[in-house]
Amino acid sequence: MITSSTAHTIIQKQRQFFSTGKTKDINFRIEQLKLLQQTIINNESAIYTALKADLHKPQVEAYLSEIGLCLEEIKHAIKNIKSWTKPQPILTPITQFLSTAQINIEPLGVVLIISPWNYPLQLCLAPLVGAIAAGNCVILKPSEIAPHTSRLLADIIQKTFDRAYIAVIEGGIETSQELLAEKFDHILFTGSTNVGKIVMEAAAKTLTPVTLELGGKSPTIVDADVPIETTARRIVWGKFLNAGQSCIAPDYLLVNKTIKTELLAAIAKCIKEFYGDNPYNSQDYARIINQKQFDRLTKLLQEGKIIIGGETNSNDYYISPTVIDEISWNAAIMQEEIFGPILPIFTYTDITEAIARVNENPKPLAVYIFSRNQQIQQQILQETASGGVCINDTLSHFVVLDLPFGGIGTSGIGSCHGKASFDTFSHRRSILNKSFLVDIKLRYAPYQDKLKILKWLIR
Ligand code: NAD
């Protein structure tokens, strides 16, 4: 295991490796992406075991939201890397007569990726794909809160890559802070808004650019004209996948008053269909990550009226899929990101009420709109702001690799996925190349009456 005391030395070795120029070779990058791909494929069953041990994550969820997503990212990067890295020619103005211009896409150097525990594999490896594709050396700091996945990542990555190129540094807050005290060329942090502020403050000391993938309360607005069963199914899936521990899980429901009873009945039916009469016994339902999160979430159950679920078991941090009604907007559950399997429900009579509620909170990572009415869809799009939007589904915008994924305001800075990850870890270097053939004297002193000609040229 690498400890933080060796971090400085590893970063220096990575700087040396980067300066050899090896990572600038596109074929080298493609080879490394293929190595990563093979590593994931070869270790599929060990990944399932680690995710089960950390989160009781069902295999289908592990494949869908962790392994599969990383493999998709790799395939996408390999397919597009040549076009992403191509220098972009730029037209020059007449004032730059006999010159050519272009933008070269260059790697940044040594970058740091800090990840959270909820999708502990994917949130380490998906940004890593972008960093490799862009030609960087990388330090990965997985979350100590998902120790089995962190251990496995360190193991498989270090068996595949030299530490002078990609290094996994395991550890908790202290390790993270020691890393943040070092100079990097970019930091991509995924985690909570509060820690995001700490990361940005630390990065400011070395003027290091940051991408912050943070959290927030993502609202789900449900209009009266929707097909109730499909809507319920899509909400239940997005909310209770990974036991609600997703950054873009629907945080709360804002439902048109006229369909509330019907929607709640459909949600209850759907939970039964997905997880059986007792979700505790379901192999398809995850657990809360640890005691701290379990205690935080069970406290949130104390206000409002539980209308579905509400069962807990502290032995294995189980909280059943839960829906809460009659909750006040001032309740504790509405003051923080829930990040667990508890879904408060509110109603509205006019869409402007729902929009006003959404706008009372900081800009969320996602807004979910369930409506067939295009005018309502447009109104919500126009009058709210969020990192992303998904209409008539939940979470799915996350998997469209050509849609940049990121927050706005307190839900994040910058974006990743597909080309957005590549861009995050690249520098667009502007280059102007002038010919010696002619040297027009217009810009040189003595200026005399050159202003008139200049004005004519730049009109
Ligand atoms: P966290 O902020 O507690 O931890 C994230 C990482 O930061 C971990 O690696 C941890 O070791 C490190 N860390 C924790 N405290 C630190 C400190 N004081 N100084 C320096 N480093 C520190 O987040 P978490 O609990 O692991 O994850 C949950 C949060 O992450 C939620 O808010 C969720 O919405 C967010 N999240 C966002 C996305 C996204 O893509 N936007 C994805 C997943 C999770």
Coordinates of C-alpha atoms and ligand atoms in Angstrom, one line a residue:
M1 CA 0.0 0.0 0.0
I2 CA 1.2 3.5 -0.8
T3 CA 1.1 5.9 2.1
S4 CA 0.8 9.7 1.9
S5 CA 4.5 10.0 3.0
T6 CA 5.5 8.7 -0.4
A7 CA 3.1 10.8 -2.4
H8 CA 5.5 13.6 -2.9
T9 CA 8.1 11.2 -4.4
I10 CA 5.5 9.6 -6.7
I11 CA 4.4 13.0 -8.0
Q12 CA 8.1 13.9 -8.7
K13 CA 8.5 10.6 -10.6
Q14 CA 5.3 11.3 -12.5
R15 CA 6.7 14.7 -13.5
Q16 CA 9.8 13.1 -14.8
F17 CA 7.8 10.5 -16.7
F18 CA 5.6 13.2 -18.2
S19 CA 8.6 15.2 -19.3
T20 CA 9.8 12.2 -21.4
G21 CA 6.9 13.1 -23.8
K22 CA 5.7 9.4 -23.9
T23 CA 2.1 10.3 -22.9
K24 CA 1.9 12.7 -25.8
D25 CA 2.0 9.7 -28.2
I26 CA -1.6 8.9 -29.2
N27 CA -0.8 5.2 -29.8
F28 CA 0.6 5.0 -26.2
R29 CA -2.6 6.5 -24.9
I30 CA -4.7 4.0 -26.8
E31 CA -2.6 1.1 -25.5
Q32 CA -3.1 2.3 -21.9
L33 CA -6.8 2.6 -22.4
K34 CA -6.8 -1.0 -23.8
L35 CA -4.8 -2.1 -20.7
L36 CA -7.4 -0.5 -18.4
Q37 CA -10.2 -2.1 -20.4
Q38 CA -8.6 -5.6 -20.0
T39 CA -7.9 -5.0 -16.3
I40 CA -11.6 -4.2 -15.7
I41 CA -12.8 -7.2 -17.7
N42 CA -10.3 -9.6 -16.0
N43 CA -11.3 -8.5 -12.6
E44 CA -15.1 -8.4 -13.1
S45 CA -15.9 -10.9 -10.4
A46 CA -13.5 -9.3 -7.9
I47 CA -15.2 -6.0 -8.5
Y48 CA -18.6 -7.5 -7.8
T49 CA -17.3 -8.9 -4.6
A50 CA -15.8 -5.6 -3.4
L51 CA -18.9 -3.7 -4.3
K52 CA -21.0 -6.3 -2.5
A53 CA -18.8 -6.0 0.6
D54 CA -18.9 -2.2 0.6
L55 CA -22.5 -1.5 -0.4
H56 CA -24.3 -4.8 -0.8
K57 CA -24.5 -3.7 -4.4
P58 CA -26.4 -6.1 -6.6
Q59 CA -24.5 -7.4 -9.7
V60 CA -26.8 -5.9 -12.2
E61 CA -26.5 -2.4 -10.6
A62 CA -22.7 -3.0 -10.3
Y63 CA -22.5 -3.7 -14.0
L64 CA -24.9 -1.1 -15.1
S65 CA -23.6 1.8 -13.1
E66 CA -20.0 1.0 -12.5
I67 CA -18.3 -1.6 -14.7
G68 CA -20.4 -1.1 -17.9
L69 CA -20.1 2.7 -17.7
C70 CA -16.3 2.5 -17.4
L71 CA -16.1 0.1 -20.4
E72 CA -18.3 2.5 -22.4
E73 CA -16.1 5.4 -21.5
I74 CA -13.0 3.5 -22.7
K75 CA -14.6 2.4 -26.0
H76 CA -15.8 5.9 -26.6
A77 CA -12.4 7.4 -25.9
I78 CA -10.5 4.8 -28.1
K79 CA -13.0 5.5 -31.0
N80 CA -12.7 9.3 -30.8
I81 CA -9.2 10.0 -29.5
K82 CA -7.8 10.7 -32.9
S83 CA -10.4 13.3 -33.8
W84 CA -10.3 14.8 -30.2
T85 CA -6.5 15.3 -30.4
K86 CA -6.4 16.7 -34.0
P87 CA -5.1 20.3 -34.1
Q88 CA -7.9 22.6 -35.0
P89 CA -7.1 25.1 -37.9
I90 CA -8.2 28.6 -37.3
L91 CA -8.7 31.4 -39.9
T92 CA -6.6 34.4 -39.4
P93 CA -7.7 38.0 -39.9
I94 CA -6.3 40.2 -42.7
T95 CA -4.1 42.0 -40.2
Q96 CA -2.2 38.7 -39.8
F97 CA -1.5 38.4 -43.5
L98 CA 0.6 35.4 -44.5
S99 CA 0.2 33.6 -41.2
T100 CA -1.5 30.3 -40.1
A101 CA -3.2 29.6 -36.8
Q102 CA -4.3 26.5 -35.0
I103 CA -5.2 25.2 -31.6
N104 CA -3.2 22.2 -30.4
I105 CA -4.8 20.0 -27.8
E106 CA -2.2 19.2 -25.2
P107 CA -2.1 17.2 -21.9
L108 CA -1.9 19.2 -18.7
G109 CA 0.8 17.1 -16.8
V110 CA 0.2 15.4 -13.5
V111 CA -3.5 15.4 -12.4
L112 CA -5.2 14.4 -9.2
I113 CA -8.6 12.6 -9.1
I114 CA -10.4 12.4 -5.7
S115 CA -13.4 10.1 -5.5
P116 CA -16.4 9.4 -3.2
W117 CA -17.7 6.1 -2.0
N118 CA -21.2 5.7 -3.6
Y119 CA -20.0 4.5 -7.0
P120 CA -16.5 3.9 -5.8
L121 CA -15.2 2.2 -8.9
Q122 CA -16.8 4.2 -11.7
L123 CA -16.1 7.6 -10.1
C124 CA -12.4 6.7 -10.0
L125 CA -12.1 5.0 -13.3
A126 CA -14.4 7.1 -15.6
P127 CA -12.4 10.3 -15.0
L128 CA -9.2 8.3 -15.3
V129 CA -10.2 7.4 -18.8
G130 CA -10.5 11.1 -19.7
A131 CA -7.1 11.8 -18.1
I132 CA -5.4 9.0 -19.9
A133 CA -7.0 9.9 -23.2
A134 CA -5.8 13.5 -22.8
G135 CA -2.2 12.3 -22.1
N136 CA -1.7 12.9 -18.4
C137 CA 0.0 11.2 -15.5
V138 CA -2.5 10.5 -12.8
I139 CA -2.8 10.2 -9.0
L140 CA -6.0 8.5 -7.9
K141 CA -7.4 8.9 -4.4
P142 CA -10.3 6.5 -3.9
S143 CA -12.7 6.8 -1.0
E144 CA -11.6 5.2 2.3
I145 CA -15.3 4.8 3.1
A146 CA -15.6 2.0 0.5
P147 CA -12.5 0.2 1.7
H148 CA -12.9 -3.0 -0.3
T149 CA -13.2 -1.2 -3.6
S150 CA -10.4 1.2 -2.7
R151 CA -8.1 -1.8 -1.9
L152 CA -9.1 -3.6 -5.1
L153 CA -8.5 -0.5 -7.2
A154 CA -5.0 0.0 -5.7
D155 CA -4.2 -3.6 -6.3
I156 CA -5.4 -4.0 -9.9
I157 CA -4.3 -0.5 -11.1
Q158 CA -0.8 -1.0 -9.7
K159 CA -0.5 -4.4 -11.2
T160 CA -1.3 -2.8 -14.6
F161 CA 0.4 0.6 -14.6
D162 CA 3.7 1.9 -13.3
R163 CA 3.3 4.3 -10.4
A164 CA 5.4 6.8 -12.4
Y165 CA 2.4 7.0 -14.8
I166 CA -0.7 6.1 -12.8
A167 CA -0.7 5.8 -9.0
V168 CA -3.4 4.9 -6.5
I169 CA -2.9 6.5 -3.2
E170 CA -5.3 5.1 -0.6
G171 CA -6.3 6.9 2.6
G172 CA -8.8 9.2 4.3
I173 CA -9.1 12.9 4.9
E174 CA -5.5 13.3 6.1
T175 CA -4.1 11.7 2.9
S176 CA -6.5 13.8 0.8
Q177 CA -5.3 17.0 2.5
E178 CA -1.6 16.0 2.1
L179 CA -2.2 15.5 -1.6
L180 CA -4.0 18.8 -1.9
A181 CA -1.0 20.5 -0.4
E182 CA 1.0 19.3 -3.4
K183 CA 1.1 21.1 -6.8
F184 CA -0.9 19.4 -9.5
D185 CA -1.9 20.6 -13.0
H186 CA -5.6 19.9 -12.4
I187 CA -7.7 18.4 -9.7
L188 CA -11.0 16.6 -10.4
F189 CA -12.9 16.2 -7.2
T190 CA -16.2 14.3 -6.9
G191 CA -17.9 14.5 -3.5
S192 CA -19.9 16.7 -1.2
T193 CA -20.3 20.5 -1.6
N194 CA -18.7 21.1 1.8
V195 CA -15.5 19.2 1.0
G196 CA -15.6 20.8 -2.5
K197 CA -15.0 24.2 -0.9
I198 CA -12.0 22.8 1.1
V199 CA -10.6 21.4 -2.2
M200 CA -11.0 24.7 -4.0
E201 CA -9.4 26.6 -1.2
A202 CA -6.4 24.3 -1.1
A203 CA -6.1 24.4 -4.9
A204 CA -6.2 28.2 -4.9
K205 CA -2.9 28.3 -2.9
T206 CA -1.1 26.7 -5.9
L207 CA -3.4 28.2 -8.5
T208 CA -4.5 24.8 -9.6
P209 CA -7.6 24.6 -11.8
V210 CA -10.4 22.4 -10.4
T211 CA -13.4 20.4 -11.6
L212 CA -15.8 19.9 -8.8
E213 CA -18.5 17.3 -9.3
L214 CA -20.7 17.9 -6.2
G215 CA -24.2 17.1 -5.0
G216 CA -27.5 18.8 -4.2
K217 CA -31.2 18.3 -3.9
S218 CA -32.5 17.2 -7.3
P219 CA -36.2 17.8 -7.6
T220 CA -38.7 15.6 -9.6
I221 CA -41.7 17.4 -10.9
V222 CA -44.7 15.3 -11.9
D223 CA -47.4 16.8 -14.1
A224 CA -51.0 15.5 -14.1
D225 CA -50.9 14.2 -17.7
V226 CA -48.3 11.4 -17.3
P227 CA -48.7 7.6 -17.6
I228 CA -48.8 6.9 -13.9
E229 CA -47.3 3.3 -13.9
T230 CA -44.3 4.1 -16.1
T231 CA -43.6 7.3 -14.2
A232 CA -43.7 5.5 -10.9
R233 CA -41.4 2.8 -12.2
R234 CA -38.9 5.3 -13.5
I235 CA -38.9 7.3 -10.2
V236 CA -38.6 4.2 -8.0
W237 CA -35.7 2.9 -10.1
G238 CA -33.8 6.2 -10.0
K239 CA -34.5 6.8 -6.3
F240 CA -33.8 3.4 -4.9
L241 CA -30.9 2.2 -7.1
N242 CA -27.9 1.9 -4.8
A243 CA -30.4 2.6 -1.9
G244 CA -30.7 6.2 -2.9
Q245 CA -27.0 6.9 -2.6
S246 CA -26.6 8.6 -6.0
C247 CA -25.6 12.2 -6.5
I248 CA -28.5 12.6 -9.0
A249 CA -31.1 10.5 -7.3
P250 CA -34.5 12.2 -7.2
D251 CA -34.3 14.0 -3.9
Y252 CA -37.9 15.0 -3.5
L253 CA -41.2 14.8 -5.5
L254 CA -43.3 17.8 -6.5
V255 CA -46.5 16.2 -7.7
N256 CA -49.6 17.7 -9.3
K257 CA -52.2 17.5 -6.5
T258 CA -54.8 15.7 -8.7
I259 CA -52.6 12.6 -9.2
K260 CA -51.0 12.3 -5.8
T261 CA -53.0 9.3 -4.5
E262 CA -52.8 7.5 -7.8
L263 CA -49.0 8.0 -8.1
L264 CA -48.3 7.0 -4.5
A265 CA -50.3 3.7 -5.0
A266 CA -48.3 3.1 -8.2
I267 CA -45.0 3.8 -6.3
A268 CA -45.9 1.3 -3.5
K269 CA -46.9 -1.3 -6.1
C270 CA -43.7 -0.8 -8.0
I271 CA -41.5 -1.1 -4.9
K272 CA -43.2 -4.4 -4.2
E273 CA -42.6 -5.6 -7.8
F274 CA -38.9 -4.6 -7.6
Y275 CA -37.9 -5.8 -4.1
G276 CA -40.7 -8.1 -3.0
D277 CA -42.9 -7.9 0.1
N278 CA -39.8 -7.4 2.3
P279 CA -37.0 -5.5 0.6
Y280 CA -34.7 -6.7 3.4
N281 CA -34.6 -10.1 1.9
S282 CA -34.1 -8.9 -1.7
Q283 CA -30.8 -9.6 -3.3
D284 CA -31.5 -6.6 -5.5
Y285 CA -31.5 -3.9 -2.8
A286 CA -28.3 -2.2 -1.6
R287 CA -27.4 -1.1 2.0
I288 CA -26.3 2.2 3.5
I289 CA -22.6 2.5 3.4
N290 CA -21.8 2.9 7.2
Q291 CA -23.1 3.6 10.7
K292 CA -22.6 7.4 10.3
Q293 CA -24.7 7.6 7.2
F294 CA -27.3 5.2 8.7
D295 CA -27.6 7.3 11.8
R296 CA -27.9 10.5 9.7
L297 CA -30.7 9.0 7.6
T298 CA -32.7 7.4 10.4
K299 CA -32.8 10.8 12.1
L300 CA -34.4 12.2 9.0
L301 CA -37.2 9.7 9.4
Q302 CA -38.4 11.4 12.6
E303 CA -40.4 14.1 10.9
G304 CA -43.4 13.8 8.6
K305 CA -45.7 10.8 8.0
I306 CA -44.1 7.6 6.7
I307 CA -46.6 6.2 4.1
I308 CA -44.4 3.6 2.5
G309 CA -41.5 1.7 4.2
G310 CA -39.7 3.3 7.1
E311 CA -38.2 0.0 8.3
T312 CA -34.6 0.0 9.4
N313 CA -32.0 -2.6 10.7
S314 CA -28.8 -1.2 12.2
N315 CA -27.0 -4.6 12.0
D316 CA -26.4 -4.2 8.3
Y317 CA -27.5 -0.5 7.8
Y318 CA -30.7 -1.4 6.1
I319 CA -33.3 1.3 5.4
S320 CA -36.3 0.1 3.3
P321 CA -37.5 2.2 0.3
T322 CA -39.4 4.9 2.1
V323 CA -41.8 7.6 1.1
I324 CA -42.7 10.4 3.5
D325 CA -45.7 12.7 3.3
E326 CA -46.9 15.7 5.3
I327 CA -43.4 17.1 5.6
S328 CA -42.7 20.7 6.2
W329 CA -40.4 22.6 3.8
N330 CA -38.4 23.6 7.0
A331 CA -37.9 20.0 8.1
A332 CA -34.3 18.7 8.5
I333 CA -34.8 16.4 5.5
M334 CA -35.3 19.5 3.2
Q335 CA -32.2 21.3 4.5
E336 CA -29.6 18.8 3.2
E337 CA -29.1 16.4 0.3
I338 CA -30.9 13.2 1.4
F339 CA -28.5 10.7 -0.3
G340 CA -30.5 7.7 0.9
P341 CA -33.7 5.8 0.2
I342 CA -36.1 8.3 1.6
L343 CA -38.4 10.2 -0.7
P344 CA -40.4 13.2 0.6
I345 CA -43.5 14.1 -1.4
F346 CA -45.0 17.5 -1.9
T347 CA -47.9 18.7 -4.1
Y348 CA -48.7 21.7 -6.2
T349 CA -51.8 23.0 -7.9
D350 CA -50.1 25.2 -10.5
I351 CA -46.7 24.6 -12.2
T352 CA -45.5 28.1 -11.1
E353 CA -45.7 26.9 -7.5
A354 CA -43.5 23.9 -8.2
I355 CA -41.0 26.1 -10.1
A356 CA -40.9 28.6 -7.2
R357 CA -40.1 25.8 -4.8
V358 CA -37.3 24.5 -6.9
N359 CA -35.8 28.0 -7.2
E360 CA -35.9 28.5 -3.4
N361 CA -33.0 25.9 -3.1
P362 CA -29.5 26.3 -4.6
K363 CA -29.2 25.2 -8.2
P364 CA -29.4 21.4 -8.2
L365 CA -27.3 18.8 -10.1
A366 CA -30.4 17.5 -12.0
V367 CA -34.0 18.5 -12.5
Y368 CA -36.5 15.7 -13.5
I369 CA -39.6 16.6 -15.4
F370 CA -42.4 14.2 -15.9
S371 CA -44.9 15.7 -18.4
R372 CA -46.3 15.2 -21.8
N373 CA -47.0 18.8 -22.2
Q374 CA -44.3 20.5 -24.1
Q375 CA -45.3 23.9 -22.9
I376 CA -44.9 22.8 -19.3
Q377 CA -41.5 21.2 -20.2
Q378 CA -40.3 24.4 -21.8
Q379 CA -41.6 26.5 -18.9
I380 CA -39.6 24.5 -16.4
L381 CA -36.5 24.5 -18.6
Q382 CA -36.8 28.3 -19.0
E383 CA -37.5 29.2 -15.4
T384 CA -35.1 26.9 -13.5
A385 CA -31.4 26.2 -13.6
S386 CA -29.5 22.9 -12.9
G387 CA -26.5 20.9 -14.0
G388 CA -28.6 18.7 -16.2
V389 CA -32.2 17.8 -17.0
C390 CA -33.9 14.6 -17.8
I391 CA -37.4 14.6 -19.1
N392 CA -39.7 11.7 -18.5
D393 CA -37.0 9.6 -16.9
T394 CA -34.5 9.7 -14.0
L395 CA -30.7 9.3 -14.1
S396 CA -30.5 8.3 -17.7
H397 CA -28.9 11.6 -18.9
F398 CA -25.8 10.4 -17.0
V399 CA -25.1 7.6 -19.4
V400 CA -25.2 9.6 -22.6
L401 CA -21.5 10.2 -23.0
D402 CA -21.9 13.1 -25.4
L403 CA -23.8 15.0 -22.8
P404 CA -21.3 16.8 -20.5
F405 CA -22.1 15.9 -16.9
G406 CA -21.6 18.5 -14.2
G407 CA -23.2 20.9 -11.8
I408 CA -23.9 24.6 -11.6
G409 CA -23.4 26.9 -8.6
T410 CA -23.1 24.8 -5.4
S411 CA -23.7 21.5 -7.4
G412 CA -20.4 21.8 -9.2
I413 CA -17.9 23.5 -11.5
G414 CA -16.9 22.0 -14.8
S415 CA -18.0 18.7 -16.3
C416 CA -16.9 15.2 -17.3
H417 CA -18.0 12.2 -19.3
G418 CA -16.9 11.4 -22.9
K419 CA -15.3 14.4 -24.6
A420 CA -16.0 16.6 -21.6
S421 CA -13.6 14.5 -19.5
F422 CA -11.0 14.7 -22.3
D423 CA -11.4 18.5 -22.5
T424 CA -11.2 18.8 -18.7
F425 CA -7.8 17.2 -18.7
S426 CA -6.5 19.0 -21.8
H427 CA -5.1 22.4 -22.6
R428 CA -6.1 24.2 -25.8
R429 CA -2.9 25.8 -26.9
S430 CA -3.3 28.7 -29.3
I431 CA -0.6 28.9 -32.0
L432 CA 0.0 31.6 -34.6
N433 CA 2.8 31.0 -37.2
K434 CA 3.9 33.9 -39.3
S435 CA 5.8 33.9 -42.6
F436 CA 9.0 36.0 -43.0
L437 CA 8.1 36.7 -46.7
V438 CA 6.7 40.2 -46.1
D439 CA 6.9 42.5 -43.1
I440 CA 4.3 45.2 -43.4
K441 CA 5.5 48.3 -41.4
L442 CA 2.0 49.5 -40.5
R443 CA 2.3 48.6 -36.8
Y444 CA 5.8 50.0 -36.3
A445 CA 6.7 53.5 -35.2
P446 CA 7.0 56.1 -36.4
Y447 CA 3.2 56.0 -36.6
Q448 CA 2.7 59.3 -38.5
D449 CA -0.7 59.0 -40.3
K450 CA -1.0 55.2 -40.1
L451 CA -4.1 55.4 -37.9
K452 CA -6.3 56.1 -40.9
I453 CA -5.1 52.9 -42.7
L454 CA -5.4 50.8 -39.5
K455 CA -9.0 52.0 -38.9
W456 CA -9.8 51.1 -42.5
L457 CA -8.3 47.6 -42.1
I458 CA -10.0 46.9 -38.7
R459 CA -13.3 48.4 -39.6
Ligands
NAD1 P1 -17.0 13.5 0.6 O1 -16.9 14.9 0.1 O2 -17.1 13.3 2.1 O3 -15.6 12.7 0.2 C1 -15.2 12.7 -1.1 C2 -13.7 12.5 -1.1 O4 -13.1 13.6 -0.4 C3 -13.2 11.2 -0.4 O5 -12.1 10.6 -1.1 C4 -12.6 11.7 1.0 O6 -11.6 11.0 1.4 C5 -12.2 13.1 0.7 N1 -12.4 14.0 1.8 C6 -13.4 14.0 2.7 N2 -13.3 15.0 3.6 C7 -12.2 15.7 3.2 C8 -11.6 16.9 3.7 N3 -12.0 17.5 4.8 N4 -10.5 17.3 3.0 C9 -10.0 16.7 1.9 N5 -10.6 15.6 1.4 C10 -11.6 15.1 2.1 O7 -18.1 12.8 -0.2 P2 -18.7 11.4 0.0 O8 -19.5 11.3 1.3 O9 -17.7 10.4 -0.3 O10 -19.8 11.3 -1.2 C11 -21.0 11.8 -1.2 C12 -21.2 13.2 -1.8 O11 -20.6 13.1 -3.1 C13 -22.6 13.6 -2.1 O12 -22.8 14.9 -1.8 C14 -22.9 13.3 -3.5 O13 -23.9 14.1 -4.1 C15 -21.6 13.7 -4.1 N6 -21.4 13.0 -5.4 C16 -21.3 13.7 -6.5 C17 -21.2 13.1 -7.8 C18 -21.2 13.9 -9.0 O14 -20.8 13.3 -10.1 N7 -21.6 15.2 -9.1 C19 -21.1 11.7 -7.8 C20 -21.1 11.0 -6.6 C21 -21.3 11.6 -5.4

